Short mmCIF file of C-alpha atoms in Angstrom, two decimals:
data_model
loop_
_atom_site.label_atom_id
_atom_site.label_comp_id
_atom_site.label_asym_id
_atom_site.label_seq_id
_atom_site.Cartn_x
_atom_site.Cartn_y
_atom_site.Cartn_z
CA MET Z 1 74.67 38.90 113.61
CA ILE Z 2 72.81 40.57 110.80
CA GLN Z 3 70.77 38.14 108.60
CA ASP Z 4 70.12 38.68 104.92
CA ILE Z 5 66.63 37.60 103.98
CA SER Z 6 65.87 40.24 101.48
CA PHE Z 7 63.98 39.52 98.21
CA LYS Z 8 67.36 39.67 96.53
CA ARG Z 9 69.17 37.31 98.76
CA ILE Z 10 66.29 34.88 98.41
CA ASN Z 11 66.16 35.01 94.80
CA LYS Z 12 70.19 34.75 94.51
CA LEU Z 13 69.60 31.25 96.12
CA ALA Z 14 66.34 30.38 94.53
CA PHE Z 15 66.98 31.09 90.96
CA PRO Z 16 70.16 28.61 90.67
CA ALA Z 17 68.19 26.09 92.58
CA LEU Z 18 64.91 26.63 90.35
CA ILE Z 19 67.24 25.90 87.17
CA ALA Z 20 69.06 22.78 88.99
CA GLY Z 21 65.50 21.51 90.09
CA VAL Z 22 63.93 21.84 86.60
CA ALA Z 23 66.88 19.85 85.09
CA GLU Z 24 66.41 16.73 87.29
CA PRO Z 25 62.77 15.86 86.11
CA LEU Z 26 63.94 17.14 82.55
CA LEU Z 27 65.81 13.77 82.20
CA SER Z 28 62.61 11.90 82.32
CA THR Z 29 60.63 14.33 80.44
CA THR Z 30 63.07 14.92 77.73
CA ASP Z 31 62.71 10.89 77.37
CA LEU Z 32 59.07 11.17 77.18
CA ALA Z 33 59.12 14.03 74.51
CA ILE Z 34 61.36 12.38 72.38
CA VAL Z 35 60.09 8.90 72.75
CA GLY Z 36 56.59 9.97 72.48
CA ASN Z 37 57.21 11.14 68.95
CA ILE Z 38 58.70 8.01 67.53
CA ASN Z 39 57.01 5.83 64.80
CA HIS Z 40 56.95 2.62 66.38
CA ASN Z 41 54.64 2.07 69.69
CA ALA Z 42 54.97 5.63 70.83
CA THR Z 43 51.79 5.31 73.37
CA GLU Z 44 53.12 1.95 74.75
CA SER Z 45 56.73 3.62 75.03
CA ILE Z 46 55.43 6.80 77.04
CA ALA Z 47 53.51 4.21 79.28
CA ALA Z 48 56.62 2.32 79.89
CA ILE Z 49 58.73 5.27 80.83
CA GLY Z 50 55.92 6.70 83.12
CA ILE Z 51 55.73 3.33 84.99
CA VAL Z 52 59.52 3.01 85.42
CA GLY Z 53 59.50 6.76 86.21
CA ALA Z 54 57.10 6.30 89.17
CA PHE Z 55 59.37 3.37 90.39
CA LEU Z 56 62.49 5.15 90.15
CA SER Z 57 61.17 8.39 91.50
CA MET Z 58 60.34 6.23 94.55
CA LEU Z 59 63.77 4.76 94.95
CA ILE Z 60 65.17 8.49 94.47
CA TRP Z 61 62.92 10.28 96.77
CA VAL Z 62 63.29 7.46 99.58
CA PHE Z 63 67.19 7.42 99.43
CA GLY Z 64 67.84 11.00 97.95
CA GLN Z 65 66.67 12.61 101.27
CA ALA Z 66 70.25 12.34 101.91
CA ARG Z 67 70.34 16.10 100.24
CA SER Z 68 68.02 17.66 102.98
CA SER Z 69 69.67 15.79 105.91
CA ILE Z 70 73.13 16.86 104.92
CA SER Z 71 71.83 20.61 104.06
CA SER Z 72 70.10 20.79 107.24
CA ILE Z 73 73.11 19.71 109.38
CA ILE Z 74 75.66 21.81 107.56
CA SER Z 75 73.44 24.93 107.37
CA GLN Z 76 72.69 25.11 111.22
CA TYR Z 77 76.51 24.69 111.80
CA ILE Z 78 77.37 27.51 109.67
CA GLY Z 79 74.69 29.64 111.30
CA ALA Z 80 76.49 28.64 114.49
CA ASP Z 81 79.80 29.26 112.96
CA LYS Z 82 81.01 25.87 113.51
CA LEU Z 83 81.39 24.31 110.15
CA SER Z 84 84.88 22.79 110.94
CA GLU Z 85 83.20 20.39 112.99
CA VAL Z 86 81.25 18.51 110.42
CA LYS Z 87 83.43 18.81 107.49
CA ASN Z 88 84.05 14.89 107.30
CA LEU Z 89 80.15 14.24 107.61
CA PRO Z 90 79.29 14.49 103.74
CA ALA Z 91 81.85 11.96 102.71
CA GLN Z 92 80.50 9.54 105.48
CA ALA Z 93 76.90 10.17 104.50
CA ILE Z 94 77.77 9.64 100.64
CA ALA Z 95 79.24 6.29 101.60
CA ILE Z 96 76.39 5.06 103.62
CA ILE Z 97 73.96 6.12 100.50
CA LEU Z 98 76.14 4.68 97.91
CA VAL Z 99 76.48 1.33 99.65
CA THR Z 100 72.56 1.31 100.24
CA SER Z 101 72.11 2.16 96.53
CA LEU Z 102 74.15 -0.73 95.21
CA VAL Z 103 72.32 -3.10 97.50
CA ILE Z 104 69.14 -1.64 96.09
CA LEU Z 105 70.34 -2.13 92.38
CA GLY Z 106 71.29 -5.67 93.22
CA ILE Z 107 67.83 -6.56 94.52
CA THR Z 108 65.48 -5.02 92.05
CA TYR Z 109 67.50 -5.75 88.91
CA PRO Z 110 66.46 -9.44 88.88
CA PHE Z 111 62.65 -8.70 89.92
CA ALA Z 112 62.03 -6.01 87.17
CA LYS Z 113 59.08 -7.98 85.67
CA GLU Z 114 57.62 -8.69 89.06
CA ILE Z 115 57.85 -5.11 89.93
CA PHE Z 116 56.19 -3.79 87.12
CA GLN Z 117 53.50 -6.36 86.93
CA PHE Z 118 52.87 -5.05 90.59
CA TYR Z 119 52.14 -1.61 88.87
CA ASN Z 120 49.48 -3.34 86.52
CA ALA Z 121 51.70 -3.35 83.43
CA SER Z 122 51.15 -6.22 80.82
CA ASP Z 123 52.06 -7.04 77.28
CA SER Z 124 54.24 -4.63 75.47
CA ILE Z 125 54.15 -2.08 78.12
CA LEU Z 126 55.69 -4.48 80.49
CA ASP Z 127 58.36 -5.78 78.28
CA TYR Z 128 59.53 -1.93 77.34
CA ALA Z 129 59.28 -1.28 80.98
CA ILE Z 130 61.70 -4.09 81.79
CA GLU Z 131 63.95 -3.15 78.91
CA TYR Z 132 64.10 0.58 80.03
CA TYR Z 133 64.55 -0.06 83.53
CA LYS Z 134 67.51 -2.64 83.25
CA ILE Z 135 69.38 0.04 81.68
CA ARG Z 136 68.04 3.28 83.78
CA VAL Z 137 68.98 1.53 86.88
CA PHE Z 138 72.51 1.76 86.61
CA GLY Z 139 72.64 5.51 86.76
CA PHE Z 140 70.87 5.11 90.04
CA PRO Z 141 73.85 5.35 92.36
CA PHE Z 142 75.26 8.29 90.19
CA THR Z 143 72.01 9.91 90.93
CA LEU Z 144 72.09 9.44 94.56
CA PHE Z 145 75.69 10.71 94.67
CA VAL Z 146 75.02 13.83 92.69
CA ILE Z 147 72.06 14.56 94.87
CA ALA Z 148 74.24 14.05 98.25
CA VAL Z 149 76.76 16.63 96.62
CA PHE Z 150 73.92 19.20 96.00
CA GLY Z 151 72.94 18.65 99.67
CA THR Z 152 76.49 19.47 100.66
CA PHE Z 153 76.52 22.57 98.23
CA ARG Z 154 73.14 23.83 99.67
CA GLY Z 155 74.44 23.61 103.30
CA LEU Z 156 77.36 25.89 102.46
CA GLN Z 157 74.84 28.32 101.07
CA ASN Z 158 75.79 27.70 97.40
CA THR Z 159 73.22 27.02 94.82
CA MET Z 160 75.21 28.15 91.55
CA TYR Z 161 77.54 24.83 91.40
CA PRO Z 162 74.26 22.40 91.51
CA MET Z 163 72.68 24.56 88.78
CA LEU Z 164 75.95 24.35 86.61
CA ILE Z 165 75.97 20.63 87.34
CA ALA Z 166 72.28 20.23 86.32
CA ILE Z 167 72.62 22.27 83.19
CA ILE Z 168 75.71 20.16 82.02
CA GLY Z 169 73.61 16.88 82.77
CA THR Z 170 70.69 18.25 80.93
CA ILE Z 171 72.52 19.15 77.90
CA VAL Z 172 74.22 15.81 77.54
CA ASN Z 173 70.98 14.20 78.11
CA ILE Z 174 69.05 16.02 75.31
CA VAL Z 175 71.85 15.73 72.90
CA LEU Z 176 72.29 11.86 73.38
CA ASP Z 177 68.47 11.36 73.36
CA VAL Z 178 68.04 12.73 69.91
CA ILE Z 179 71.26 10.82 68.84
CA PHE Z 180 70.28 7.50 70.23
CA VAL Z 181 66.51 7.45 70.00
CA TYR Z 182 66.46 8.66 66.50
CA GLY Z 183 69.78 7.40 65.32
CA ILE Z 184 72.02 9.00 62.83
CA GLU Z 185 71.78 7.38 59.26
CA GLY Z 186 74.73 5.32 58.30
CA TYR Z 187 76.39 5.67 61.69
CA ILE Z 188 74.18 5.00 64.54
CA PRO Z 189 70.96 2.93 64.41
CA ALA Z 190 67.69 4.24 66.05
CA MET Z 191 67.13 2.87 69.41
CA ASN Z 192 64.11 3.87 70.28
CA ILE Z 193 63.16 3.43 74.17
CA THR Z 194 66.56 1.78 74.86
CA GLY Z 195 68.25 4.95 73.36
CA ALA Z 196 66.56 7.07 75.61
CA ALA Z 197 67.68 4.97 78.63
CA TYR Z 198 71.31 5.01 77.62
CA ALA Z 199 71.13 8.62 77.35
CA SER Z 200 70.00 9.21 80.88
CA VAL Z 201 72.66 7.02 82.24
CA ILE Z 202 75.52 8.54 80.66
CA ALA Z 203 74.24 12.22 81.60
CA GLN Z 204 73.99 10.90 85.06
CA ILE Z 205 77.63 9.73 85.07
CA VAL Z 206 78.53 13.01 83.57
CA MET Z 207 76.95 14.77 86.40
CA ALA Z 208 78.56 12.82 89.11
CA LEU Z 209 82.10 13.45 87.57
CA VAL Z 210 81.39 17.24 87.28
CA SER Z 211 80.18 17.01 91.13
CA VAL Z 212 83.31 15.43 92.25
CA TYR Z 213 85.75 18.06 90.35
CA LEU Z 214 83.59 21.08 91.84
CA LEU Z 215 83.47 19.64 95.37
CA LEU Z 216 87.23 18.86 95.52
CA THR Z 217 88.38 21.98 93.86
CA LYS Z 218 85.79 24.84 95.10
CA THR Z 219 85.10 23.85 98.70
CA GLU Z 220 87.04 22.82 101.99
CA ILE Z 221 84.81 19.58 101.96
CA SER Z 222 86.74 16.31 101.48
CA LEU Z 223 85.39 13.06 99.90
CA LYS Z 224 87.88 11.10 101.48
CA PHE Z 225 86.23 8.62 103.92
CA GLU Z 226 87.56 8.38 107.47
CA LEU Z 227 86.61 7.11 110.68
CA PRO Z 228 85.60 7.44 113.51
CA PHE Z 229 82.12 8.57 112.33
CA ASN Z 230 81.48 12.31 112.75
CA LYS Z 231 78.98 12.91 116.15
CA GLU Z 232 76.20 14.12 113.66
CA ILE Z 233 76.14 10.80 111.95
CA PRO Z 234 73.40 9.42 114.20
CA LYS Z 235 71.33 12.58 113.84
CA PHE Z 236 71.80 12.17 109.78
CA ILE Z 237 70.67 8.52 110.12
CA ASN Z 238 67.59 9.37 112.27
CA MET Z 239 66.50 12.17 109.79
CA MET Z 240 67.08 9.75 106.72
CA LEU Z 241 64.88 7.23 108.69
CA ASN Z 242 62.00 9.79 109.39
CA LEU Z 243 62.29 11.04 105.81
CA PHE Z 244 62.35 7.26 104.43
CA VAL Z 245 59.17 6.42 106.31
CA ARG Z 246 57.58 9.79 105.13
CA THR Z 247 58.75 9.07 101.54
CA ILE Z 248 57.14 5.56 101.72
CA ALA Z 249 53.87 7.41 102.40
CA LEU Z 250 54.45 9.68 99.49
CA ASN Z 251 55.39 6.78 97.02
CA LEU Z 252 52.02 4.82 98.28
CA ALA Z 253 50.09 7.83 97.06
CA LEU Z 254 52.11 7.60 93.72
CA TYR Z 255 51.54 4.04 93.55
CA PHE Z 256 47.71 4.09 93.89
CA ALA Z 257 47.78 6.87 91.24
CA THR Z 258 49.89 5.07 88.72
CA SER Z 259 48.37 1.59 89.28
CA TYR Z 260 44.80 3.17 88.58
CA ALA Z 261 45.77 5.01 85.50
CA VAL Z 262 47.24 1.71 84.25
CA SER Z 263 43.98 -0.19 85.02
CA TYR Z 264 42.04 2.38 83.02
CA GLY Z 265 44.00 1.52 79.61
CA LYS Z 266 47.15 2.48 77.90
CA GLU Z 267 45.83 5.84 76.59
CA TYR Z 268 45.05 6.95 80.40
CA ILE Z 269 48.37 5.81 81.60
CA ALA Z 270 50.03 7.76 78.85
CA ALA Z 271 48.18 10.63 79.55
CA TYR Z 272 48.75 10.55 83.32
CA THR Z 273 52.32 10.19 82.62
CA ILE Z 274 52.50 13.37 80.72
CA GLY Z 275 50.44 15.31 83.46
CA PHE Z 276 52.63 13.76 86.03
CA ASN Z 277 55.76 14.82 84.73
CA ILE Z 278 54.59 18.29 83.93
CA TRP Z 279 53.43 18.52 87.61
CA LEU Z 280 56.93 17.23 88.63
CA MET Z 281 58.32 19.97 86.56
CA GLY Z 282 56.26 22.58 88.26
CA ALA Z 283 57.10 21.16 91.72
CA PHE Z 284 61.04 21.31 90.81
CA MET Z 285 60.69 24.68 89.67
CA ILE Z 286 59.12 25.74 92.80
CA ASP Z 287 61.78 24.00 94.68
CA GLY Z 288 63.91 26.94 93.73
CA TYR Z 289 62.18 28.93 96.67
CA SER Z 290 61.85 25.42 98.69
CA SER Z 291 65.76 25.28 98.49
CA ALA Z 292 66.21 29.05 99.44
CA GLY Z 293 63.97 28.38 102.51
CA ASN Z 294 65.79 25.14 103.47
CA ILE Z 295 69.03 26.70 103.25
CA LEU Z 296 68.31 29.97 104.91
CA SER Z 297 66.05 28.45 107.65
CA GLY Z 298 68.68 25.99 108.93
CA LYS Z 299 71.09 28.75 109.01
CA LEU Z 300 68.67 31.04 110.97
CA LEU Z 301 67.79 28.37 113.28
CA GLY Z 302 71.47 27.69 113.85
CA ALA Z 303 71.88 31.44 114.90
CA LYS Z 304 68.72 31.49 116.86
CA ALA Z 305 67.73 34.34 114.82
CA TYR Z 306 63.84 33.50 115.12
CA SER Z 307 62.48 37.11 114.16
CA SER Z 308 64.24 36.73 110.87
CA LEU Z 309 63.09 33.25 110.34
CA LEU Z 310 59.42 34.17 110.79
CA LYS Z 311 59.80 37.02 108.46
CA LEU Z 312 61.44 34.50 105.85
CA GLY Z 313 58.55 32.49 106.37
CA ASN Z 314 55.94 35.09 105.81
CA ASN Z 315 58.11 36.40 102.60
CA LEU Z 316 58.25 32.84 101.00
CA LEU Z 317 54.47 32.24 101.59
CA LEU Z 318 54.01 35.27 99.47
CA TYR Z 319 56.60 34.84 96.69
CA GLY Z 320 55.63 30.88 96.49
CA PHE Z 321 51.89 31.82 96.13
CA VAL Z 322 52.65 34.34 93.55
CA PHE Z 323 55.09 31.90 91.70
CA GLY Z 324 52.37 29.11 91.48
CA VAL Z 325 49.69 31.59 90.05
CA PHE Z 326 52.45 32.48 87.50
CA LEU Z 327 53.05 28.68 86.44
CA ALA Z 328 49.20 28.18 86.43
CA ILE Z 329 48.78 31.22 83.89
CA ILE Z 330 51.63 30.08 81.64
CA GLY Z 331 50.10 26.49 81.64
CA PHE Z 332 46.63 27.99 80.54
CA VAL Z 333 48.08 30.14 77.91
CA PHE Z 334 50.11 27.22 76.23
CA TYR Z 335 47.38 24.75 77.16
CA ASP Z 336 47.08 22.94 73.81
CA PHE Z 337 50.78 23.58 72.70
CA ILE Z 338 52.17 21.87 75.84
CA GLY Z 339 50.23 18.23 75.13
CA ARG Z 340 51.38 18.17 71.73
CA ILE Z 341 54.95 18.51 73.06
CA PHE Z 342 54.81 14.89 74.08
CA THR Z 343 52.57 13.11 71.72
CA GLN Z 344 50.47 13.49 68.68
CA GLU Z 345 48.07 10.49 69.83
CA GLN Z 346 44.63 12.08 69.74
CA ALA Z 347 42.82 9.67 72.30
CA VAL Z 348 46.08 10.45 74.76
CA LEU Z 349 45.76 14.18 74.14
CA GLU Z 350 41.94 14.02 74.80
CA HIS Z 351 42.47 12.55 78.23
CA PHE Z 352 45.17 14.87 78.88
CA TYR Z 353 43.55 18.05 77.95
CA ASN Z 354 40.37 16.88 80.13
CA THR Z 355 42.44 16.97 83.30
CA PHE Z 356 45.51 19.09 82.70
CA TRP Z 357 43.43 22.31 84.17
CA ILE Z 358 43.33 20.51 87.59
CA ILE Z 359 47.23 20.28 87.76
CA LEU Z 360 47.35 23.85 86.69
CA ILE Z 361 45.00 25.40 89.49
CA MET Z 362 46.71 23.30 92.19
CA GLN Z 363 50.12 25.14 91.48
CA PRO Z 364 49.80 28.04 94.12
CA ILE Z 365 48.87 25.34 96.87
CA CYS Z 366 51.82 23.18 95.66
CA ALA Z 367 53.94 26.08 95.80
CA ILE Z 368 53.28 26.91 99.66
CA ALA Z 369 53.30 23.09 100.37
CA PHE Z 370 56.62 22.46 98.84
CA ILE Z 371 58.41 25.87 100.31
CA TYR Z 372 57.19 25.08 103.67
CA ASP Z 373 58.27 21.57 103.42
CA GLY Z 374 61.74 22.70 102.45
CA MET Z 375 61.87 25.10 105.47
CA PHE Z 376 60.92 22.28 107.81
CA LYS Z 377 63.57 20.18 106.43
CA GLY Z 378 66.13 22.82 106.63
CA MET Z 379 65.06 23.11 110.33
CA GLY Z 380 65.51 19.32 110.80
CA GLU Z 381 61.85 18.86 111.79
CA MET Z 382 61.71 15.40 109.80
CA LYS Z 383 59.56 13.64 112.39
CA TYR Z 384 56.62 16.21 112.14
CA LEU Z 385 57.04 15.95 108.06
CA ARG Z 386 56.69 12.16 108.53
CA ASN Z 387 53.61 12.20 110.52
CA LEU Z 388 52.08 14.82 108.39
CA LEU Z 389 52.43 12.93 105.27
CA LEU Z 390 51.16 9.50 106.65
CA ILE Z 391 48.27 11.03 107.83
CA SER Z 392 47.60 12.97 104.68
CA THR Z 393 47.95 10.05 102.63
CA ALA Z 394 46.12 7.49 104.60
CA VAL Z 395 43.11 9.86 105.55
CA ILE Z 396 42.96 12.13 102.42
CA PHE Z 397 44.53 10.90 99.41
CA ILE Z 398 43.50 7.40 99.30
CA PRO Z 399 39.79 7.84 100.51
CA VAL Z 400 39.47 10.83 98.16
CA LEU Z 401 40.89 8.36 95.06
CA LEU Z 402 38.83 5.47 96.16
CA PHE Z 403 35.43 7.75 96.34
CA PHE Z 404 35.89 9.37 93.08
CA ASP Z 405 37.09 6.28 91.47
CA SER Z 406 33.89 4.71 92.41
CA LEU Z 407 32.04 7.30 90.40
CA ASP Z 408 33.93 6.57 87.40
CA TYR Z 409 35.94 9.97 87.25
CA LYS Z 410 39.13 8.00 86.22
CA LEU Z 411 42.27 10.49 85.70
CA HIS Z 412 39.79 13.21 87.36
CA ALA Z 413 39.63 11.10 90.41
CA ILE Z 414 43.62 10.86 90.68
CA TRP Z 415 44.13 14.61 90.33
CA ILE Z 416 41.43 15.52 92.68
CA ALA Z 417 42.92 13.31 95.35
CA PHE Z 418 46.13 14.83 94.68
CA TYR Z 419 44.91 18.52 94.97
CA ALA Z 420 43.01 17.35 98.41
CA TRP Z 421 46.52 15.78 99.55
CA ILE Z 422 48.58 19.13 98.73
CA ILE Z 423 45.87 21.19 100.66
CA ALA Z 424 46.25 18.80 103.74
CA ARG Z 425 49.75 18.97 103.50
CA ALA Z 426 50.24 22.79 103.20
CA LEU Z 427 47.82 24.22 106.07
CA PRO Z 428 49.42 22.19 108.89
CA LEU Z 429 52.75 23.54 107.90
CA ILE Z 430 51.89 26.91 107.86
CA LEU Z 431 49.86 26.64 111.21
CA LYS Z 432 52.65 24.71 113.05
CA PHE Z 433 55.34 27.22 111.83
CA ARG Z 434 53.63 30.31 112.77
CA ASN Z 435 52.46 28.84 116.21
CA THR Z 436 55.90 27.71 117.11
CA PHE Z 437 58.01 30.89 115.80
CA LEU Z 438 55.55 33.67 116.86
CA SER Z 439 56.36 32.99 120.56
CA HIS Z 440 60.23 32.62 119.80
CA SER Z 441 60.42 35.80 118.10
CA GLN Z 442 58.68 37.78 120.85
CA ASN Z 443 61.88 36.73 122.83
CA ASP Z 444 64.51 37.24 120.09
#
């Protein structure tokens, strides 16, 4: 079978995935940009959104790994030309994820205060965080549903529909953010941070409805839950468990970063929140190529096309590095402008500008790490990814953060630790991939 891994094919998958990827963090970034320009307690509101965003990101990244697991299984079956054997898997996987999300919602909702105190939030920041979370959390099940549907589409080698869904959700969120946060005089009162929360939840519901429509009308996949469970469900659960442990390690790093930023003061956590959301935006943009790698690597592995798989890895390494350099250049060109999109507070901007350059120079390495991360997920190598992130967090991120924090580097300590962490994730993935498939490709 001829496998198309041309630049055109990769970009045909990557570009829609890039748009869809940017739309996901844009929900929180839009909240930040709009709330950051309100007249009442803007800095405290940004800080609250940042803390809640860190916690919600933890939940979404832990349970949203269903996307990678579903995509990996379906793409490998497509490569082996056996899709009919897993047509009922997405509905079963989605049911498992939704039940779990409702349990998490029920557990976390009454303990919102304790959760955000754990993040060192206090006073008005704590009050805003609780208020924002107790609305935003109701969008959590809808978010996980959409993520699982995205995984199904990716497994089917389709990134166009996720892009369409994401664009619709983003437009709804931006429009409602402006209306609810600032209000419409004489019609809708300004709701400030709560308005941003309502806008996000409604956008997530709209995305879920569009996802259902497209999956049922444009594919052969059914959302009807049927027993017995598909034979690949144990593999799906095993992948999820490995990614669950992996994501705990990831979120341990995010917790340490957020907690330390909060402890430095409200201007620091506000500046960190802006920087983190921009970094996240870059990560999701790079996710376009990561998604292409995820989709194609699973299919090529299923087809046992090892030479093509090795070539794909080499191509994506180059494309990702160049794209990362491009993002860094754009960031440096619009350095001052980017900060002022989110806030006009001079103290916050000063801390942001002092560290933004670190975020930018790590973009090429981030691109490589995220792309190979996607490829390993596509190949079902969840155990290796789990172990690598556990080691990177425990041996690299936390010690580097503690060392530079002891030197009073503050936000610099956080971003230097993230840079070292990304390098520690990227290099082993490249070496493992090449060592594994160089030998396989010689016998291909």
